[in-house]
mmCIF file of C-alpha atoms in Angstrom:
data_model
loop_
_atom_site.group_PDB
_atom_site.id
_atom_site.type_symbol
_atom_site.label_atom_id
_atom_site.label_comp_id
_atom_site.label_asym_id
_atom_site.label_seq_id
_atom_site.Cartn_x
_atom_site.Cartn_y
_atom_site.Cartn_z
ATOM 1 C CA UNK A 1 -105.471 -13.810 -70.993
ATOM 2 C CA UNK A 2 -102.768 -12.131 -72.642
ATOM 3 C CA UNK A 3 -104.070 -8.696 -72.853
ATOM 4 C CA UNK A 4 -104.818 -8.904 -69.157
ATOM 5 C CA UNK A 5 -104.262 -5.941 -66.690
ATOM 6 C CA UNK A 6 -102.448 -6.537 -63.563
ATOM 7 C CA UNK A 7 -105.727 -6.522 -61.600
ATOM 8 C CA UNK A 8 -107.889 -9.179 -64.405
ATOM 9 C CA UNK A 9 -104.832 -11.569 -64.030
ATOM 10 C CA UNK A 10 -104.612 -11.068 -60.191
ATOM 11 C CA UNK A 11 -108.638 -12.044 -60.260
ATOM 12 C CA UNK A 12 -107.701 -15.020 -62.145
ATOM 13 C CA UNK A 13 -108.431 -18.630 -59.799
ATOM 14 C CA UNK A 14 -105.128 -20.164 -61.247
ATOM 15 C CA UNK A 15 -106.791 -23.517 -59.877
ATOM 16 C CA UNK A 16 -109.652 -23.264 -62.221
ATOM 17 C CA UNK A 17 -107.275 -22.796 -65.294
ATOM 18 C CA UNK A 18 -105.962 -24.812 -67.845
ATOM 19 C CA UNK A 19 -101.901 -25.483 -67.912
ATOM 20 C CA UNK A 20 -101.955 -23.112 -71.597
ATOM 21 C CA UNK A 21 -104.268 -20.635 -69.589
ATOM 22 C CA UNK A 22 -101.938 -20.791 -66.658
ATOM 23 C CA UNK A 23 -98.673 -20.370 -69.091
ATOM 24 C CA UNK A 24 -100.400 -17.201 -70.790
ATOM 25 C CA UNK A 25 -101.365 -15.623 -67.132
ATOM 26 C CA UNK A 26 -97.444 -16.249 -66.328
ATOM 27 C CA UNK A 27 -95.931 -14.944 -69.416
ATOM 28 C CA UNK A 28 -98.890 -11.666 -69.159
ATOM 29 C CA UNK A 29 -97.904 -11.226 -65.673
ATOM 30 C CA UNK A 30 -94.266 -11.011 -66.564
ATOM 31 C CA UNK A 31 -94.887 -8.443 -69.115
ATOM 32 C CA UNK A 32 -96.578 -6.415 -66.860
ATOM 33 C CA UNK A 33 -93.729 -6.854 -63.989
ATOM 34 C CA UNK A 34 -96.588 -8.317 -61.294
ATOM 35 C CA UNK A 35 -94.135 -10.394 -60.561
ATOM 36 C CA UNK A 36 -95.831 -12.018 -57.652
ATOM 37 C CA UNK A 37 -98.565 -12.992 -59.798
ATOM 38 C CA UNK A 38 -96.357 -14.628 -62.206
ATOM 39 C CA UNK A 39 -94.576 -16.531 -59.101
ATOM 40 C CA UNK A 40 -97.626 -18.057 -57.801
ATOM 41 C CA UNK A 41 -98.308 -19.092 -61.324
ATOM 42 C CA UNK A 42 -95.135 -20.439 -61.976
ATOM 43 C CA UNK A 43 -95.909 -22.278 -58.829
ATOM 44 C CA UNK A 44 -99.014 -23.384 -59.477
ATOM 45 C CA UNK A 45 -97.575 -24.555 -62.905
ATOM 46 C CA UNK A 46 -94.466 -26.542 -61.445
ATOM 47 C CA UNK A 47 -96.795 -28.205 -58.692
ATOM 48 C CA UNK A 48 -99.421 -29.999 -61.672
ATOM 49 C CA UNK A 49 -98.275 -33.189 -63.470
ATOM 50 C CA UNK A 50 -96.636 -32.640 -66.273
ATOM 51 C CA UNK A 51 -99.008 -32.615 -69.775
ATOM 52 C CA UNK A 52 -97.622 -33.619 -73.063
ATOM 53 C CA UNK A 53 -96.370 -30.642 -74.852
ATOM 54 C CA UNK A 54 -95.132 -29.085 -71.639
ATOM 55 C CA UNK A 55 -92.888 -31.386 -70.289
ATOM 56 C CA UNK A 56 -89.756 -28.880 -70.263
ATOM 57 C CA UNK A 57 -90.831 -27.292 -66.803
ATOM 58 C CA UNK A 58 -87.022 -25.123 -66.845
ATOM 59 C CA UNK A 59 -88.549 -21.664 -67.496
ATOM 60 C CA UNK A 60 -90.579 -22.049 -65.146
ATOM 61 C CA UNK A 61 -88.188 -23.258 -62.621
ATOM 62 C CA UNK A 62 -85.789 -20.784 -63.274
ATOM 63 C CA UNK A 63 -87.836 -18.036 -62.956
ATOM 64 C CA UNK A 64 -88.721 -19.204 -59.275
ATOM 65 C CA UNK A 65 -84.849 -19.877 -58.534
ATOM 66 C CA UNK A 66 -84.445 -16.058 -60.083
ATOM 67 C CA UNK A 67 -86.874 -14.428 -57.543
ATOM 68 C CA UNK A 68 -86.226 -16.963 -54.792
ATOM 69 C CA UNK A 69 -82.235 -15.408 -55.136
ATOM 70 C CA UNK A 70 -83.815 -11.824 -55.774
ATOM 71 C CA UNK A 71 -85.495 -11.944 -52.516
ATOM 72 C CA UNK A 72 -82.242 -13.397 -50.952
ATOM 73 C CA UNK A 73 -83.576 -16.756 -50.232
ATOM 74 C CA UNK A 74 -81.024 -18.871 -51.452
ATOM 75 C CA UNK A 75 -82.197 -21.907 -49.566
ATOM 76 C CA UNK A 76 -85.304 -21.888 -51.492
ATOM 77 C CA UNK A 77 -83.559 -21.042 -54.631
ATOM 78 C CA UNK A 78 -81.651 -24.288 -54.093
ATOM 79 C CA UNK A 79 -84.888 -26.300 -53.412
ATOM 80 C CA UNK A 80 -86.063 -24.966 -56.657
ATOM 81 C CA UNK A 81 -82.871 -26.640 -58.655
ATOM 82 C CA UNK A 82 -83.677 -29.887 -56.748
ATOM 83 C CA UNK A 83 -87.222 -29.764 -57.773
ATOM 84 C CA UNK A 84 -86.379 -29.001 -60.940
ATOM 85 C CA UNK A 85 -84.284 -31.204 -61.652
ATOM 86 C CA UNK A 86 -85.682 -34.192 -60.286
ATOM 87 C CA UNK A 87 -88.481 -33.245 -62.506
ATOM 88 C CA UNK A 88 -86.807 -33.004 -65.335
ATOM 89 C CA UNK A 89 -85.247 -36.554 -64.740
ATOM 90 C CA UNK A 90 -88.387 -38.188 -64.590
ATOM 91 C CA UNK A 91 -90.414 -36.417 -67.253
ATOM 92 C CA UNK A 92 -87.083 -35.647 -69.628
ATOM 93 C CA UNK A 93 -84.788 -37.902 -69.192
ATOM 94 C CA UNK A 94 -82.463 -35.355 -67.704
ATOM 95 C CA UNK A 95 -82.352 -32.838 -71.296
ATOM 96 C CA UNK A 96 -82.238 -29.649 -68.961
ATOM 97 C CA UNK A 97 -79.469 -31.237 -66.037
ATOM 98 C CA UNK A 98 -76.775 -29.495 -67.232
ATOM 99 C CA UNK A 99 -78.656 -26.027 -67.375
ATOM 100 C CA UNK A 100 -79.680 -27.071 -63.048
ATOM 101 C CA UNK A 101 -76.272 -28.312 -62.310
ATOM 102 C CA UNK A 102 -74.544 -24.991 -63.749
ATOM 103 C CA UNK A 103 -77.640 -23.342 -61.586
ATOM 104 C CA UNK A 104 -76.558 -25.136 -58.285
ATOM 105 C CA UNK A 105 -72.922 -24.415 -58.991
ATOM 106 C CA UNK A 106 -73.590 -20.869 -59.319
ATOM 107 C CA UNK A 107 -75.844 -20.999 -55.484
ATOM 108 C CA UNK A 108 -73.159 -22.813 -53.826
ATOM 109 C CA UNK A 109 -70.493 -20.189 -54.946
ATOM 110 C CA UNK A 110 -73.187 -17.110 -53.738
ATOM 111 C CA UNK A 111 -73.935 -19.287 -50.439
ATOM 112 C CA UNK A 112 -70.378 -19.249 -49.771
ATOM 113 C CA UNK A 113 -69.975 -22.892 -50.604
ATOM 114 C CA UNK A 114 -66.691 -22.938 -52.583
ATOM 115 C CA UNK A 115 -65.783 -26.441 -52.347
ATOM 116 C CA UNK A 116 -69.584 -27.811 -53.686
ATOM 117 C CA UNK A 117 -69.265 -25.114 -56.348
ATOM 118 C CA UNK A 118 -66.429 -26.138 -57.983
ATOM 119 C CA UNK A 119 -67.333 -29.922 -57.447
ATOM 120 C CA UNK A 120 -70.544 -28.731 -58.832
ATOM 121 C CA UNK A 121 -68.511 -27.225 -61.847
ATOM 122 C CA UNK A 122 -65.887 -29.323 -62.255
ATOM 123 C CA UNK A 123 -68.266 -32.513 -62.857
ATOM 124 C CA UNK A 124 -70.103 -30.621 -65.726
ATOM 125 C CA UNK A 125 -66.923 -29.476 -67.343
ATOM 126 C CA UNK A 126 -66.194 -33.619 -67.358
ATOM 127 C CA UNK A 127 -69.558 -34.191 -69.014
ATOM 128 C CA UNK A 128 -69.336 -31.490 -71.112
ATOM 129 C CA UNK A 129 -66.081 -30.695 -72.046
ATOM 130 C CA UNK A 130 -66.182 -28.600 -74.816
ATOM 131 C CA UNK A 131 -68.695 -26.643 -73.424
ATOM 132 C CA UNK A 132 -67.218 -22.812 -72.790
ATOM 133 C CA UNK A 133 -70.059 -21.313 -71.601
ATOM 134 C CA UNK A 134 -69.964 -23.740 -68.412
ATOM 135 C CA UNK A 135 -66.313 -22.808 -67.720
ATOM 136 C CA UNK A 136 -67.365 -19.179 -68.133
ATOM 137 C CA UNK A 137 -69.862 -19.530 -65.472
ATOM 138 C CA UNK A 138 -67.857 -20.974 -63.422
ATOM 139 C CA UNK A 139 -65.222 -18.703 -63.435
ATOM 140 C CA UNK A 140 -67.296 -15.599 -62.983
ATOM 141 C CA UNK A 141 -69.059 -17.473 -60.653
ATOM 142 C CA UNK A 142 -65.945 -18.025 -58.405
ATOM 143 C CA UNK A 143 -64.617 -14.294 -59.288
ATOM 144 C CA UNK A 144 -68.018 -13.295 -57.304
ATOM 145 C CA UNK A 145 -67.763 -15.319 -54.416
ATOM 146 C CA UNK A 146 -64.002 -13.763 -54.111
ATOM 147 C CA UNK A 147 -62.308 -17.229 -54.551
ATOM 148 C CA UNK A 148 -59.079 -15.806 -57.216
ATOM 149 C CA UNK A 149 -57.409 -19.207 -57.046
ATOM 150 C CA UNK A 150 -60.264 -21.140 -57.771
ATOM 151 C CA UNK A 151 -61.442 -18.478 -60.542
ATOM 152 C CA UNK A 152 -57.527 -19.025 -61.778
ATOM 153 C CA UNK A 153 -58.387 -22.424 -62.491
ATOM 154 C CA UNK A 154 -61.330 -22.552 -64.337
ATOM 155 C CA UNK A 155 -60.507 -19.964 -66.389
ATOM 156 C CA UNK A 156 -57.100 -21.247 -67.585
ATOM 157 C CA UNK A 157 -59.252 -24.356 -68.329
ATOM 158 C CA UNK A 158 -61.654 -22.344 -70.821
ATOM 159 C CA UNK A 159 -58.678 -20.293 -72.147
ATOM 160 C CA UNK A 160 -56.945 -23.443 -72.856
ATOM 161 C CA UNK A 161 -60.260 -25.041 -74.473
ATOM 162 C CA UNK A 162 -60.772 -21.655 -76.490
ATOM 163 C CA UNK A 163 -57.445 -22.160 -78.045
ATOM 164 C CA UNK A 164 -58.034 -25.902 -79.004
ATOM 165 C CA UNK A 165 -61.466 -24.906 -80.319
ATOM 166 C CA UNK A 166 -60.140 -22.064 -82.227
ATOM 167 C CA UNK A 167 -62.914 -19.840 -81.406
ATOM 168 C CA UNK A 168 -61.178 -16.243 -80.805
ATOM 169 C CA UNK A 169 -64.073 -14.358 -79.066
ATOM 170 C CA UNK A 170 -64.005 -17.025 -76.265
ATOM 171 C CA UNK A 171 -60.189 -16.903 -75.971
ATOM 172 C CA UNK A 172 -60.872 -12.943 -75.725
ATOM 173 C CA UNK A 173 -62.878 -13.531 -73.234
ATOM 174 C CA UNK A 174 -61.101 -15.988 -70.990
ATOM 175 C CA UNK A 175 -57.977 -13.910 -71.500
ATOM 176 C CA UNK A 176 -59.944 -10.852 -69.733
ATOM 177 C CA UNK A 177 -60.887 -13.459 -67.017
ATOM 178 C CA UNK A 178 -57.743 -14.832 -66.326
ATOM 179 C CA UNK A 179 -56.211 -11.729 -65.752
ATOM 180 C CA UNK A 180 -59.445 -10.802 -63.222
ATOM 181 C CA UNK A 181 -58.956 -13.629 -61.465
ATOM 182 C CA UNK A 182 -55.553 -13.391 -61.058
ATOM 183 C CA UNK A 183 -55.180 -9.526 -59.798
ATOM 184 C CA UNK A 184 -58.271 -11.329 -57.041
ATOM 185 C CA UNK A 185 -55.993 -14.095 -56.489
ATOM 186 C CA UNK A 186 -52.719 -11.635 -55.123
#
């Protein structure tokens, strides 16, 4: 299945294959760039019961969330996080919910939703405190969505956590953010 052209894989009755076939087609049809083949077998992937081996169902889900927001549908984008993660909860115990949270955070801010953003962010950097990449995220997510005061705030947070961490690159970083969001902010 791997060394499938665009038309073999599109001939393909995802139905009739196995969830490894169905992976390969996906991961072929990436490769190529069909990407609507690899959608509907992403789909076809997320909408089985999970098998043991392939329980982790995230790649999957955040390819569909990518090409939901590609194609500006950032309703179904958000369904895609719900789905996701509700999967993920019940066949995971929850090891990918910080990866969908830091997803829905990021939709709110690009639906305009400011305040469930930063909710959104705000309860991850709780969980996960020492956790820069989330407060990276969430800055540039807010720098995006033009909110400078909210931006402020998160990244003062990381710049602050960089410092207490030690870890020079990040404080780099945040520094270079900080100032962003502040010229956005005046």
């Amino acid at each position: 299945i791997g060394a499938m052209s665009t038309a073999e894989l599109a001939a393909l009755q995802a139905s009739s294959l196995s969830d490894e076939q169905l992976d390969q087609a996906y991961r072929a049809a990436q490769k190529l760039d069909a990407t609507e083949l690899a959608v509907n077998f992403a789909r076809t992937l997320v909408g089985r019961p999970p098998q043991p081996g392939h329980v982790d169902r995230f790649p999957w889900y955040a390819f569909l969330m990518q090409h939901a927001q590609k194609e500006g549908n950032l309703d179904a984008a958000l369904d895609y996080v719900n789905e996701g993660e509700r999967a993920d909860c019940e066949h995971t115990e929850g090891r990918r919910r910080n990866d969908y949270e830091l997803r829905r955070g990021q939709l709110h801010a690009k639906r305009g939703e400011a305040d469930l953003a930063q909710d959104v962010f705000q309860r991850l950097i709780d969980r996960d405190p020492t956790n820069l990449r989330v407060r990276g995220s969430a800055t540039e997510a807010m720098l995006s969505a033009r909110q400078g005061p909210r931006a402020v705030h998160f990244a003062e947070q990381g710049l602050e956590a960089a410092r207490q961490q030690n870890d020079r690159d990040s404080e780099q970083h945040f520094l270079e953010l900080v100032e962003a969001a502040k010229r956005q902010k005046s």
